[in-house]
Short mmCIF file of C-alpha atoms in Angstrom, two decimals:
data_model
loop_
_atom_site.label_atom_id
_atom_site.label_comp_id
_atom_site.label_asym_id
_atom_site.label_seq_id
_atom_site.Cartn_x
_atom_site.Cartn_y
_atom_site.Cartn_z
CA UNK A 1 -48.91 -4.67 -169.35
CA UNK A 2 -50.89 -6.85 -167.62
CA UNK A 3 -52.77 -5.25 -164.82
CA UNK A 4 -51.66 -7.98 -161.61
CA UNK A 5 -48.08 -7.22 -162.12
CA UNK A 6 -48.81 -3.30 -161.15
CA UNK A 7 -47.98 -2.37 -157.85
CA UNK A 8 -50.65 -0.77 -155.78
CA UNK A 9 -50.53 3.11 -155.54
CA UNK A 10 -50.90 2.50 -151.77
CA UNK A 11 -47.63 0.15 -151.69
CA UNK A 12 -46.01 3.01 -153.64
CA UNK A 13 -46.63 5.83 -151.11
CA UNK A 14 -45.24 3.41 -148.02
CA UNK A 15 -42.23 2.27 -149.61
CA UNK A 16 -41.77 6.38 -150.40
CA UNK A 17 -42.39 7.28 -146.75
CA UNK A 18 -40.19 4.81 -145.51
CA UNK A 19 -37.32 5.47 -147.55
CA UNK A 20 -37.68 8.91 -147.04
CA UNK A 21 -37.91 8.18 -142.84
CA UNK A 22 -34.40 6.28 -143.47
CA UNK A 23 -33.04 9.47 -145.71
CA UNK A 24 -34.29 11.60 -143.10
CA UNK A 25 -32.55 10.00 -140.18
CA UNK A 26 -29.03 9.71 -141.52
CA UNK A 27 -29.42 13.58 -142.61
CA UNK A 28 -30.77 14.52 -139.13
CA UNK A 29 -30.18 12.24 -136.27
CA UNK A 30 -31.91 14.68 -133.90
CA UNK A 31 -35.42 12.94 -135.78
CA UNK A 32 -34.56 9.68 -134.98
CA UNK A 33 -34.53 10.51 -131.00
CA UNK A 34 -37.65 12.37 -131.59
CA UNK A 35 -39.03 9.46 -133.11
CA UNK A 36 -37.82 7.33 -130.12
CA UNK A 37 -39.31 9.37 -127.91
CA UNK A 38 -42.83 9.92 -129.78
CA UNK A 39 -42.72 6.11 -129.32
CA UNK A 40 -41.97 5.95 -125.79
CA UNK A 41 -45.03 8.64 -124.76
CA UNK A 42 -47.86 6.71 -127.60
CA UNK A 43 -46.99 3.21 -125.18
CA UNK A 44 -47.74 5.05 -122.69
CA UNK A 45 -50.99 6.62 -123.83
CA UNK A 46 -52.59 3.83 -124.93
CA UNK A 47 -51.24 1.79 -121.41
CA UNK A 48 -52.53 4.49 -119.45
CA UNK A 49 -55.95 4.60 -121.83
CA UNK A 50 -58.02 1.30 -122.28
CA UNK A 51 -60.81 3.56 -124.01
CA UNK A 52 -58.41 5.14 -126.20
CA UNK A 53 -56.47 1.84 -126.98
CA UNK A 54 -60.37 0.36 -127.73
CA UNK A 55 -61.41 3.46 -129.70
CA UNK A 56 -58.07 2.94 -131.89
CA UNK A 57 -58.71 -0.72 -132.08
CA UNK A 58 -61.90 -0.25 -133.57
CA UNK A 59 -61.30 2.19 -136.05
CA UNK A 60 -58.78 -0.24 -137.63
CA UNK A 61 -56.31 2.87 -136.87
CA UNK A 62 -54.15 1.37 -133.40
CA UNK A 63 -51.29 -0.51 -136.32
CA UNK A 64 -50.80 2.78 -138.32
CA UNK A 65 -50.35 5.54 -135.03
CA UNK A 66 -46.28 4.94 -135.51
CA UNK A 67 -45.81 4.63 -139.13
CA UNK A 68 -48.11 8.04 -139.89
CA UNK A 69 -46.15 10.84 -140.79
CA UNK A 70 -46.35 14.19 -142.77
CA UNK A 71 -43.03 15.89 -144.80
CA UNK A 72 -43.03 19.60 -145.98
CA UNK A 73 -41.24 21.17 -148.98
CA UNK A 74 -41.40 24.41 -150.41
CA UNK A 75 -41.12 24.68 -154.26
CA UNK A 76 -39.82 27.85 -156.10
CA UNK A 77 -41.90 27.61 -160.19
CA UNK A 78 -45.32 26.74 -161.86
CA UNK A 79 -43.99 23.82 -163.55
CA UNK A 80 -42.24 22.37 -160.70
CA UNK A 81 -45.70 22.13 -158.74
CA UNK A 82 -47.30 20.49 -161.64
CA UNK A 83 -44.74 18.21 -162.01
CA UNK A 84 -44.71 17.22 -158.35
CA UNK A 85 -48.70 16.96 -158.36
CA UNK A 86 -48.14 14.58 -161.10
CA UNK A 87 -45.22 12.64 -159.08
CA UNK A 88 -47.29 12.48 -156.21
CA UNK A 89 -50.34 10.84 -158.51
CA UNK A 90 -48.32 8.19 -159.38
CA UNK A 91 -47.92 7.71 -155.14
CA UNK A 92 -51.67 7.65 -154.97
CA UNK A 93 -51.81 11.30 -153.26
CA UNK A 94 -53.61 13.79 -154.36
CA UNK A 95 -54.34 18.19 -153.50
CA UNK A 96 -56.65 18.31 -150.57
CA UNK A 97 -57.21 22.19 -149.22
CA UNK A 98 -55.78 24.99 -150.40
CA UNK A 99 -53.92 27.34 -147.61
CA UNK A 100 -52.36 31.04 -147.82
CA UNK A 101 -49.76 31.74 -145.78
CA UNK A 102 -49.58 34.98 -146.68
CA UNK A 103 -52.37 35.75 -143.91
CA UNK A 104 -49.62 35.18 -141.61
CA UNK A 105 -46.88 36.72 -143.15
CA UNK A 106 -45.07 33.80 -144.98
CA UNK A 107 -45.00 34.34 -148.79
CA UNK A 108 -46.36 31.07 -150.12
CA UNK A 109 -49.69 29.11 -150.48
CA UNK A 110 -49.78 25.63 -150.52
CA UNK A 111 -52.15 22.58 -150.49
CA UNK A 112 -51.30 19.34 -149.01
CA UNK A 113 -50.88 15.96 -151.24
CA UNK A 114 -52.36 13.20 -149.70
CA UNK A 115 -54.41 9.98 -149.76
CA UNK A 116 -57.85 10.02 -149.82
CA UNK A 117 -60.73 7.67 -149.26
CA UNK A 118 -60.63 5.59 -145.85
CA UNK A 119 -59.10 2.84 -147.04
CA UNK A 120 -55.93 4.42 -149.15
CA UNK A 121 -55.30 6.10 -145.73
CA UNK A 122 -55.90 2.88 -143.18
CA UNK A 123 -53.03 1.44 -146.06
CA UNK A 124 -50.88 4.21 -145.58
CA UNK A 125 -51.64 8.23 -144.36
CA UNK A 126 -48.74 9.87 -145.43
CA UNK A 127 -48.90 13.38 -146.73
CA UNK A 128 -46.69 16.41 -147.85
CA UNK A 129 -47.41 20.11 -147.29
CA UNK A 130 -46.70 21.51 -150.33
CA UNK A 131 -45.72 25.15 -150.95
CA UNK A 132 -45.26 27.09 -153.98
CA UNK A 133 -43.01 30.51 -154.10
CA UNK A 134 -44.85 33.65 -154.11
CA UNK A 135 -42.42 35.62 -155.98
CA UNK A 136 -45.28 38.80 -156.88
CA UNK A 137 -45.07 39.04 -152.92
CA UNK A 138 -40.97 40.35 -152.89
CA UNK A 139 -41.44 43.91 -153.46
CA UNK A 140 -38.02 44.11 -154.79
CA UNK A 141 -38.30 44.07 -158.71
CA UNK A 142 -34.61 43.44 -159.54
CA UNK A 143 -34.45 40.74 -156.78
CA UNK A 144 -37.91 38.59 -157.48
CA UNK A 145 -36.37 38.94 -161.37
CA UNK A 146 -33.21 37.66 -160.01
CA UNK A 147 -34.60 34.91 -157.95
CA UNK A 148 -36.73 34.07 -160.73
CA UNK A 149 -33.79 33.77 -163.30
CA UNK A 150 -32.26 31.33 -160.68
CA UNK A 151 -35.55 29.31 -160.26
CA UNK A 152 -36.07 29.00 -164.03
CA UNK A 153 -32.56 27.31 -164.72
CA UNK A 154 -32.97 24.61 -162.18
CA UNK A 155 -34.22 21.17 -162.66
CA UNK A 156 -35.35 19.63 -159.37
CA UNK A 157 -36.25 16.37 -161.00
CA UNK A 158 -33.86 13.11 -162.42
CA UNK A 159 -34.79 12.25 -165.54
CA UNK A 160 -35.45 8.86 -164.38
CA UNK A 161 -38.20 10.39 -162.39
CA UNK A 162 -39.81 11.96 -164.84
CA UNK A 163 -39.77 8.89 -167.25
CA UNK A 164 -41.13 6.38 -164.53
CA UNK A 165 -44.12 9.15 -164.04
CA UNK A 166 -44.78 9.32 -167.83
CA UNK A 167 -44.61 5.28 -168.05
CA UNK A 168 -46.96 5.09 -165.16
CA UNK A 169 -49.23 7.42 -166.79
CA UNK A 170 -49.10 5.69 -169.98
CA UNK A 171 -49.86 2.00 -168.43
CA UNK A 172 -51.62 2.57 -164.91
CA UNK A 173 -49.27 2.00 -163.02
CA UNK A 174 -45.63 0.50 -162.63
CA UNK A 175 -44.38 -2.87 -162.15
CA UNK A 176 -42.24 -3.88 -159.35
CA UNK A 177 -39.00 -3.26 -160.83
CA UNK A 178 -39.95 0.23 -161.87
CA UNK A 179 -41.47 1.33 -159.01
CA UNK A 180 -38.53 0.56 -156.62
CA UNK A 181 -36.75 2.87 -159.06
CA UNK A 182 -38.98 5.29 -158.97
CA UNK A 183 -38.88 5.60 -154.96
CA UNK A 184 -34.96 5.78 -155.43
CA UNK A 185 -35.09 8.80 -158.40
CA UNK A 186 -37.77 10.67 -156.82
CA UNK A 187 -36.15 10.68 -153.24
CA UNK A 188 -33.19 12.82 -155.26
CA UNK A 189 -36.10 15.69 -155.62
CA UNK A 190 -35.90 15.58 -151.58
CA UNK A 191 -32.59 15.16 -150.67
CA UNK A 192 -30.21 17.53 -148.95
CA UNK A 193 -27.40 19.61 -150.59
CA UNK A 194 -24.94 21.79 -149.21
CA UNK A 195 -23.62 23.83 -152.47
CA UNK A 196 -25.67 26.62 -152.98
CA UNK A 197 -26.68 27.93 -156.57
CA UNK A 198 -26.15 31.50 -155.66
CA UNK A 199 -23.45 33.28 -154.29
CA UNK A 200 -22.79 34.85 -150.89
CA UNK A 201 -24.47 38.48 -152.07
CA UNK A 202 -27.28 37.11 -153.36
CA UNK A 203 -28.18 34.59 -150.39
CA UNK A 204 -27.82 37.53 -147.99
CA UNK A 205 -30.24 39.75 -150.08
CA UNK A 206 -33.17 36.79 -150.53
CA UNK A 207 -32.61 36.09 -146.77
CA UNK A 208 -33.48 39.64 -145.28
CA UNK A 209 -35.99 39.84 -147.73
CA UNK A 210 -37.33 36.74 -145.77
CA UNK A 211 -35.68 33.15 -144.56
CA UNK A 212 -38.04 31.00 -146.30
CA UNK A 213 -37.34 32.81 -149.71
CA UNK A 214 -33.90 32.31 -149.30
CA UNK A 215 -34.27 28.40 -148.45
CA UNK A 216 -36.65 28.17 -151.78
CA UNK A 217 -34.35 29.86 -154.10
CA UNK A 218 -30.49 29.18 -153.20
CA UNK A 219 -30.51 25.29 -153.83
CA UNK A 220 -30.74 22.50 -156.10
CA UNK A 221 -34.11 21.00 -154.99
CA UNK A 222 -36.62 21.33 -152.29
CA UNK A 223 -34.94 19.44 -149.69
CA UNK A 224 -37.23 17.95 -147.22
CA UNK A 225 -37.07 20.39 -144.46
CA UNK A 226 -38.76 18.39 -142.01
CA UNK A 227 -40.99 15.16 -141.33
CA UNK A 228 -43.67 14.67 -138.32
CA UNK A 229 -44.56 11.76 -136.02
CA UNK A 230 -47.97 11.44 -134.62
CA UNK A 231 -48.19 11.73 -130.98
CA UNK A 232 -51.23 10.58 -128.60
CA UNK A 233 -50.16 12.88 -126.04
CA UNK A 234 -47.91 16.19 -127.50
CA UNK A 235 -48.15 17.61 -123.94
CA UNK A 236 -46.25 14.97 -122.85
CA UNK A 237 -43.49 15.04 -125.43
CA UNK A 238 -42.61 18.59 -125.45
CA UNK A 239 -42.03 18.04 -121.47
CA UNK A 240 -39.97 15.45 -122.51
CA UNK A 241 -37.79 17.00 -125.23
CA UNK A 242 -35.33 18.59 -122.87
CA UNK A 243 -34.79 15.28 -121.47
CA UNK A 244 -33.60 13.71 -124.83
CA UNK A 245 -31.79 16.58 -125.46
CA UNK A 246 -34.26 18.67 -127.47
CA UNK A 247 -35.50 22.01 -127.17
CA UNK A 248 -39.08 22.81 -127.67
CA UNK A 249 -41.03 25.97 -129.51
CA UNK A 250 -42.63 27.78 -126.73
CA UNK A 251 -46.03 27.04 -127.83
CA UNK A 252 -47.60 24.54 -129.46
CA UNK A 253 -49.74 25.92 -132.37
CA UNK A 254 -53.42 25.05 -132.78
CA UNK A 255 -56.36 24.71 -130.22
CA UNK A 256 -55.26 24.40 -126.19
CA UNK A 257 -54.95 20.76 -124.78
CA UNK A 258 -58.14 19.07 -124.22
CA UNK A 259 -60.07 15.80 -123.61
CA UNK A 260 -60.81 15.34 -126.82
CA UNK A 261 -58.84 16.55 -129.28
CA UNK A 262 -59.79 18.52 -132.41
CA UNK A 263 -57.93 19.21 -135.71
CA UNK A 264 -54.39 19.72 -135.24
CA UNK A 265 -51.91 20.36 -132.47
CA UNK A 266 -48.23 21.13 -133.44
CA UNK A 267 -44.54 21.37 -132.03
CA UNK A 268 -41.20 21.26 -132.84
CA UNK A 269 -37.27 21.77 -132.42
CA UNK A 270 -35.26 25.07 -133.59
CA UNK A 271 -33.99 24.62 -137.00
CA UNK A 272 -30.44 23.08 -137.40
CA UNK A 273 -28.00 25.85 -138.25
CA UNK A 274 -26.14 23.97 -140.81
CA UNK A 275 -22.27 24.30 -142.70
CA UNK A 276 -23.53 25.15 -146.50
CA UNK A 277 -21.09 26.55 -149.41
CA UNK A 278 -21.74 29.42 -151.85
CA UNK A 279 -20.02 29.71 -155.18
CA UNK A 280 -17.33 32.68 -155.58
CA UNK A 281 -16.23 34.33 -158.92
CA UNK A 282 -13.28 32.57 -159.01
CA UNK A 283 -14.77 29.21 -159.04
CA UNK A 284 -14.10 28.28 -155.49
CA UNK A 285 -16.35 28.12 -152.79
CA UNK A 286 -16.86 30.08 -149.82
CA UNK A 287 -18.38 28.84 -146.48
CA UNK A 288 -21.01 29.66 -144.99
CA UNK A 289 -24.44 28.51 -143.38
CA UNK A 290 -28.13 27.99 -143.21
CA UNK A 291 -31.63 26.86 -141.18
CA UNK A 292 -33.78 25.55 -142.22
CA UNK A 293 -34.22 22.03 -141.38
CA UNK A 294 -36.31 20.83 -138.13
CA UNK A 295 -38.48 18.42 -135.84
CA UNK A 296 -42.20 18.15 -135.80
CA UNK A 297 -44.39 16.56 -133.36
CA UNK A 298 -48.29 16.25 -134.30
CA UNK A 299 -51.27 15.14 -132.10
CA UNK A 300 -54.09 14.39 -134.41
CA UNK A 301 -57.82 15.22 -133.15
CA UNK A 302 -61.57 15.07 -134.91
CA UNK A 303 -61.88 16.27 -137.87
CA UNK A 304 -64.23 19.66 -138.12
CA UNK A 305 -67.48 20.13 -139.98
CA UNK A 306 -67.57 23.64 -141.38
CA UNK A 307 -69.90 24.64 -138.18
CA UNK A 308 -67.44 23.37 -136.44
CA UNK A 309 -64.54 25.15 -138.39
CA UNK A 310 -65.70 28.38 -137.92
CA UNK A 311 -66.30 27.95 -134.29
CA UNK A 312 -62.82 26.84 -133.99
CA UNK A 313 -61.79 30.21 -135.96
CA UNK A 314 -63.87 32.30 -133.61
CA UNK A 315 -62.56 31.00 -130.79
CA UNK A 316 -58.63 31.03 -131.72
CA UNK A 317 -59.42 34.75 -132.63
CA UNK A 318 -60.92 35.75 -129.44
CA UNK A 319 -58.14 34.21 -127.58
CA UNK A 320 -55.41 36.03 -129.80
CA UNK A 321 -57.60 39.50 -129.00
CA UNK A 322 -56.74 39.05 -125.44
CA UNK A 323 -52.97 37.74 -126.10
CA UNK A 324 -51.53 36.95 -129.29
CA UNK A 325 -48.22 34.94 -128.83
CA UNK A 326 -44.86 36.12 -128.85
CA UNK A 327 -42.48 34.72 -131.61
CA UNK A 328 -39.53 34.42 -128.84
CA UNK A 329 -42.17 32.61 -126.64
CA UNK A 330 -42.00 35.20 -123.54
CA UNK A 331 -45.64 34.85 -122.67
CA UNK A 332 -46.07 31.67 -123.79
CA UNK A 333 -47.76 30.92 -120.45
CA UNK A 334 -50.18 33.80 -120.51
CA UNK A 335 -51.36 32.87 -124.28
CA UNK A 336 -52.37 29.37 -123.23
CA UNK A 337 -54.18 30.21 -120.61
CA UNK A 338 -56.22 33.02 -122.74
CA UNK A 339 -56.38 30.07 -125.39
CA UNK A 340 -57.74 27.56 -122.54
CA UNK A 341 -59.99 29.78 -121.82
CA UNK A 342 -61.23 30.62 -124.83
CA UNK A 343 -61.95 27.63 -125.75
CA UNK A 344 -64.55 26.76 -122.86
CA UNK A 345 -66.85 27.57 -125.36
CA UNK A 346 -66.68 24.44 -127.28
CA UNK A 347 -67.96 20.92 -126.15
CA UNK A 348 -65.15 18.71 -124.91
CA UNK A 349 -67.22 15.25 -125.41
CA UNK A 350 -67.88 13.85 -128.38
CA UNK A 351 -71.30 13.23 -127.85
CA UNK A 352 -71.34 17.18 -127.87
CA UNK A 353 -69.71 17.45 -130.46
CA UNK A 354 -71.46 15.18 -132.29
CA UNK A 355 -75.04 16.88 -131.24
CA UNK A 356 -73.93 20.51 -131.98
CA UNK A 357 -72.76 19.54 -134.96
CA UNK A 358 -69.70 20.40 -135.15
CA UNK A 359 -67.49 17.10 -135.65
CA UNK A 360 -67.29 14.10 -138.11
CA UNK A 361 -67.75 10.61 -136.66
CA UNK A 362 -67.68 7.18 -138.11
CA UNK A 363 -70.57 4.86 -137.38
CA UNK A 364 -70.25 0.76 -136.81
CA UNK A 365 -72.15 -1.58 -135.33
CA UNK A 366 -71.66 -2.19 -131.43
CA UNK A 367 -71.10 -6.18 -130.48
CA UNK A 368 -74.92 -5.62 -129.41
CA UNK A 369 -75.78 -4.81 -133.13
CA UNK A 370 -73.93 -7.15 -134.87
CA UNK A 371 -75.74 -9.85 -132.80
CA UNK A 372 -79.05 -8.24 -132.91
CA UNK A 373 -82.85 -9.32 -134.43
CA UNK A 374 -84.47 -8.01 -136.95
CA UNK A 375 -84.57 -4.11 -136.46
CA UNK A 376 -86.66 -2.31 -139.28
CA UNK A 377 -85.47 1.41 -137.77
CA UNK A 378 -83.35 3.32 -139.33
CA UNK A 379 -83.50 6.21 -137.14
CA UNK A 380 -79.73 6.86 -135.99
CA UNK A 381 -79.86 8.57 -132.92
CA UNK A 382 -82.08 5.81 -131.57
CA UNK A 383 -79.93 3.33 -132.78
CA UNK A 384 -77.45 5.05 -130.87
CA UNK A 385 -78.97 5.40 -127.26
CA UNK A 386 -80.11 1.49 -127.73
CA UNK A 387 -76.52 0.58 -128.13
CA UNK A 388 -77.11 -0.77 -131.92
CA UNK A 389 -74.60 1.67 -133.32
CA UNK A 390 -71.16 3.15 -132.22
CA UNK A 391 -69.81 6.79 -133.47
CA UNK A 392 -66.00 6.95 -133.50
CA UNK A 393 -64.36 10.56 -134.56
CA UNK A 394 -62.97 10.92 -138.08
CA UNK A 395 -59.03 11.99 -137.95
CA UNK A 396 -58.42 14.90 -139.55
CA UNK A 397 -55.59 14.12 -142.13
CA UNK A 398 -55.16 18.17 -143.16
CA UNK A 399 -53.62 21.03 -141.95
CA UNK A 400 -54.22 24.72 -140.28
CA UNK A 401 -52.55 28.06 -142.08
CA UNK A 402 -52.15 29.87 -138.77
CA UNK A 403 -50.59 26.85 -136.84
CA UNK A 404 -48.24 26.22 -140.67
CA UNK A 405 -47.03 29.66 -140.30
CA UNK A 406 -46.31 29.67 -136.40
CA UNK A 407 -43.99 26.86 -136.85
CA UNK A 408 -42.22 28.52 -140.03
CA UNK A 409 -41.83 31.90 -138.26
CA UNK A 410 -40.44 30.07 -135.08
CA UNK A 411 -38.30 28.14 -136.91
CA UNK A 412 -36.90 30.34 -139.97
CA UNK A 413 -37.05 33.61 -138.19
CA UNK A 414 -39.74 36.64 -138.41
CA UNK A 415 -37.94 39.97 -138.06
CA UNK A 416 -36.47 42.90 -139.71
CA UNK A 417 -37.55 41.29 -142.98
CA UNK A 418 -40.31 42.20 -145.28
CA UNK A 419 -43.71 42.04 -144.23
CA UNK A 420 -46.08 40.44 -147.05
CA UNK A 421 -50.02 41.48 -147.61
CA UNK A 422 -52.12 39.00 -147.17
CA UNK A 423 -53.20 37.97 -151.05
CA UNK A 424 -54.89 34.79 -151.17
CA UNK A 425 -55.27 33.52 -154.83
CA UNK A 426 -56.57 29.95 -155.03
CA UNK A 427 -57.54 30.28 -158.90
CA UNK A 428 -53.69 31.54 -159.53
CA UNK A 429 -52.58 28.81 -157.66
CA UNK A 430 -54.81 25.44 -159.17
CA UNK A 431 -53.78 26.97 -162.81
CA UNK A 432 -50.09 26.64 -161.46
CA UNK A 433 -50.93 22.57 -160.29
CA UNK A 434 -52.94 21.91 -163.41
CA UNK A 435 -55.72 21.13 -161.22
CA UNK A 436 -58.49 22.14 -158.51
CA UNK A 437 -57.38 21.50 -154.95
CA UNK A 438 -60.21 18.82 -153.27
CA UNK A 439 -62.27 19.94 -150.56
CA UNK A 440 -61.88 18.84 -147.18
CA UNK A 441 -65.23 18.86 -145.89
CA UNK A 442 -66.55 16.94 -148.68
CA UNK A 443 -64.07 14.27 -148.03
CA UNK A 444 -65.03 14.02 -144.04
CA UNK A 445 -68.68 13.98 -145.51
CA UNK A 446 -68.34 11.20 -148.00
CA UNK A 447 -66.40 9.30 -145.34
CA UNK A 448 -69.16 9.73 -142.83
CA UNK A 449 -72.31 9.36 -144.88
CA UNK A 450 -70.85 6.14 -146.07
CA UNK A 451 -70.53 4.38 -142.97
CA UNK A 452 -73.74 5.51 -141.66
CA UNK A 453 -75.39 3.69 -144.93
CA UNK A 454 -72.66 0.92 -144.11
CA UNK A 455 -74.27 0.75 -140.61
CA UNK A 456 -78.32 0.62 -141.33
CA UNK A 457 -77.38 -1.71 -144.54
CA UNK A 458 -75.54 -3.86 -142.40
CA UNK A 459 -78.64 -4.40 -139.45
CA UNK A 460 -81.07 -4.71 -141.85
CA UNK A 461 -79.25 -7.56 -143.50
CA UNK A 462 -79.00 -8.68 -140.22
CA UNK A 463 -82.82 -8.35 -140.05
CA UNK A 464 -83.41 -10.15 -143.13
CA UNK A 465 -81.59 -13.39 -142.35
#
């Protein structure tokens, strides 16, 4: 096949994200207001902002604020996880971090397929949280055999899908005609279906053993169960949401509003409570329900060197120590002031940041360097304070456990169910993908170092000419 008539990964993943925006929307119209909504407060960010607008403009990143987007799922077996990471290759998205929920009480680890490199995510950012089952976590034998029985007889994948993925392993790619296929069979894997593949008994039994087990187990496929706008200003949407008719969490999860943001602020609407049916003996069906589905809001801050990380960690503790946050949201006020407060201990400009060390920043040339003489230095910081070189933060595209399982337990439900030991086990987990998970800081790294070499390359080719 010759190699021009592939279609980029890149052109893959957006023609994915958007047909699973459009799935999403018909199946929950309560995301398209969201969406409006996200819209309305980023125009009026970036109105109300010139630096930010700048800042955005710079980074090439203003064009892809209202297309970015993350989806979740939750898978239930080995193989289905390695078949997805191979799915998701053919997308151009690959395992970045490795996170275990289990730390919070949620009985699943997960890693998060996404793009990487600047340039497959200035094409397109879109990522899934991926989670995988921990059925050694259900202390009930006879119902983690059950479940498992279940899980082992379904087949969350067309068969289309699974021959497009082998043909675009085989060649490199897909050609235009297969890849629009492909989109269509793989958004099956996400779609939403209200016959159950247990019966009544058994759904009640996985759900007070916990909410999220019973989501995993009782269906055909790993329905998307939710997918997340980026905001500019998530303060400003949640006090918005009752106005279009939405009702937000209590908290938002992640570090306290700030001037400049860092890693990850979330938010989101109750799960829809929704009319599902659940086989009976006689071959009928009974009625019933389930929740699982929901809005997400993110705001999208600097991503954290490990200094930085750690800080962050310390701080979130500390804050908890003094008030850690209701799940029904009664002292939702008194958290985020602890949190606030908390958090005066880290810098809240980014040339802080940038001197403590605790951020990663892009570097470009200013007008001033792009127009400059010969300059032999290559000494950065005075680069910097001569107005040669501009340092812009570096999104963070990745996701926190403790925020992840504050928005499940909000949303699915925390109590009188089992509570799970924490049990990390990233080995167990990369032999279940069929591959190590990347490493986050070495992607913000390679990201960074590169445009700093970008930078001095690019004045002293200015010098030379």
């Amino acid at each position: 096949m010759a190699m021009q008539n592939l279609v980029s990964s890149d052109d893959i993943r957006s023609a994915f994200s958007a047909a699973m925006s459009a799935m999403y929307r018909q199946e929950v119209p309560a995301y398209d207001t969201l969406m409006e909504l996200v819209a309305r407060v980023n125009d009026e960010a970036l109105a109300a902002d010139p630096d930010l607008k700048e800042r955005l403009d710079a980074t090439d990143s203003l064009e892809r604020i209202s297309e970015e987007r993350h989806g979740a799922i939750r898978l239930g077996t080995a193989a289905e996880l390695a078949m997805m990471r191979r799915v998701f290759a053919v997308m151009g998205m690959y395992p970045v971090g490795y996170y275990d929920l289990s730390t919070a009480g949620v009985p699943v680890h997960s890693t998060a397929f996404r793009p990487v490199g600047e340039a497959a995510l200035k094409k397109n950012p879109f990522r899934v949280f991926t989670s995988l089952l921990r059925l050694d976590l259900i202390k009930d034998e006879s119902l983690r055999a059950e479940a498992g029985a279940v899980l082992a007889k379904r087949r969350i994948f067309t068969a289309g899908a699974v021959e497009l993925t082998e043909k675009a392993e085989r060649n490199g790619g897909l050609d235009k005609a297969d890849a629009d296929r492909f989109v269509s069979e793989v958004l099956e894997t996400f779609r939403w279906h209200d016959k159950a593949n247990v019966d009544a008994g058994m759904y009640k039994r996985l759900h007070d053993a916990h909410r999220l087990i019973a989501d995993v187990v009782s269906f055909k496929g790993p329905h998307i169960n939710h997918l997340t706008p980026r905001t500019l200003d998530i303060d400003r949407v949640e006090a918005l949401m009752p106005e279009y008719g939405i009702a937000p969490k209590a908290v938002v999860e992640g570090p306290p509003t700030r001037r400049c943001p860092i890693l990850l602020r979330q938010t989101s609407f109750k799960a829809l409570e929704e009319p599902v049916s659940f086989a009976a003996g006689d071959g009928s069906w009974k009625e019933g329900s389930h929740t699982a589905r929901f809005g997400e809001i993110e705001q999208r801050g600097i991503a954290l060197t490990p200094k930085g990380r750690a800080l962050y960690d310390e701080l979130l503790e500390a804050s908890r120590k003094i008030v850690r946050p209701a799940a029904d949201g009664s002292n939702a006020r008194e958290y985020e002031a602890a949190l606030a407060k908390a958090f005066e201990g880290f810098p809240d400009n980014w040339a802080g940041i940038r001197a403590a060390g605790l951020g990663y920043f892009s570097y470009s040339l200013t007008e001033k360097g792009r127009t400059a003489g010969p300059l032999a230095s290559r000494d950065l910081d005075a680069l910097i304070a001569d107005g040669f070189i501009r340092f812009d933060p570096i999104v963070y595209e990745d996701f926190l456990p403790v925020s992840a399982a504050g928005i499940f337990q909000s949303n699915l439900g925390d109590t009188a169910q089992q509570e799970f030991v924490a049990s990390p086990n990233q080995k167990r987990f990369e032999a279940d993908l069929g591959a190590t998970v990347l490493n986050e800081f070495d992607h913000y790294a390679g990201i960074e170092a590169a445009s700093i070499e970008q930078s001095l390359g690019a004045l002293s080719s200015v010098a030379a000419e």
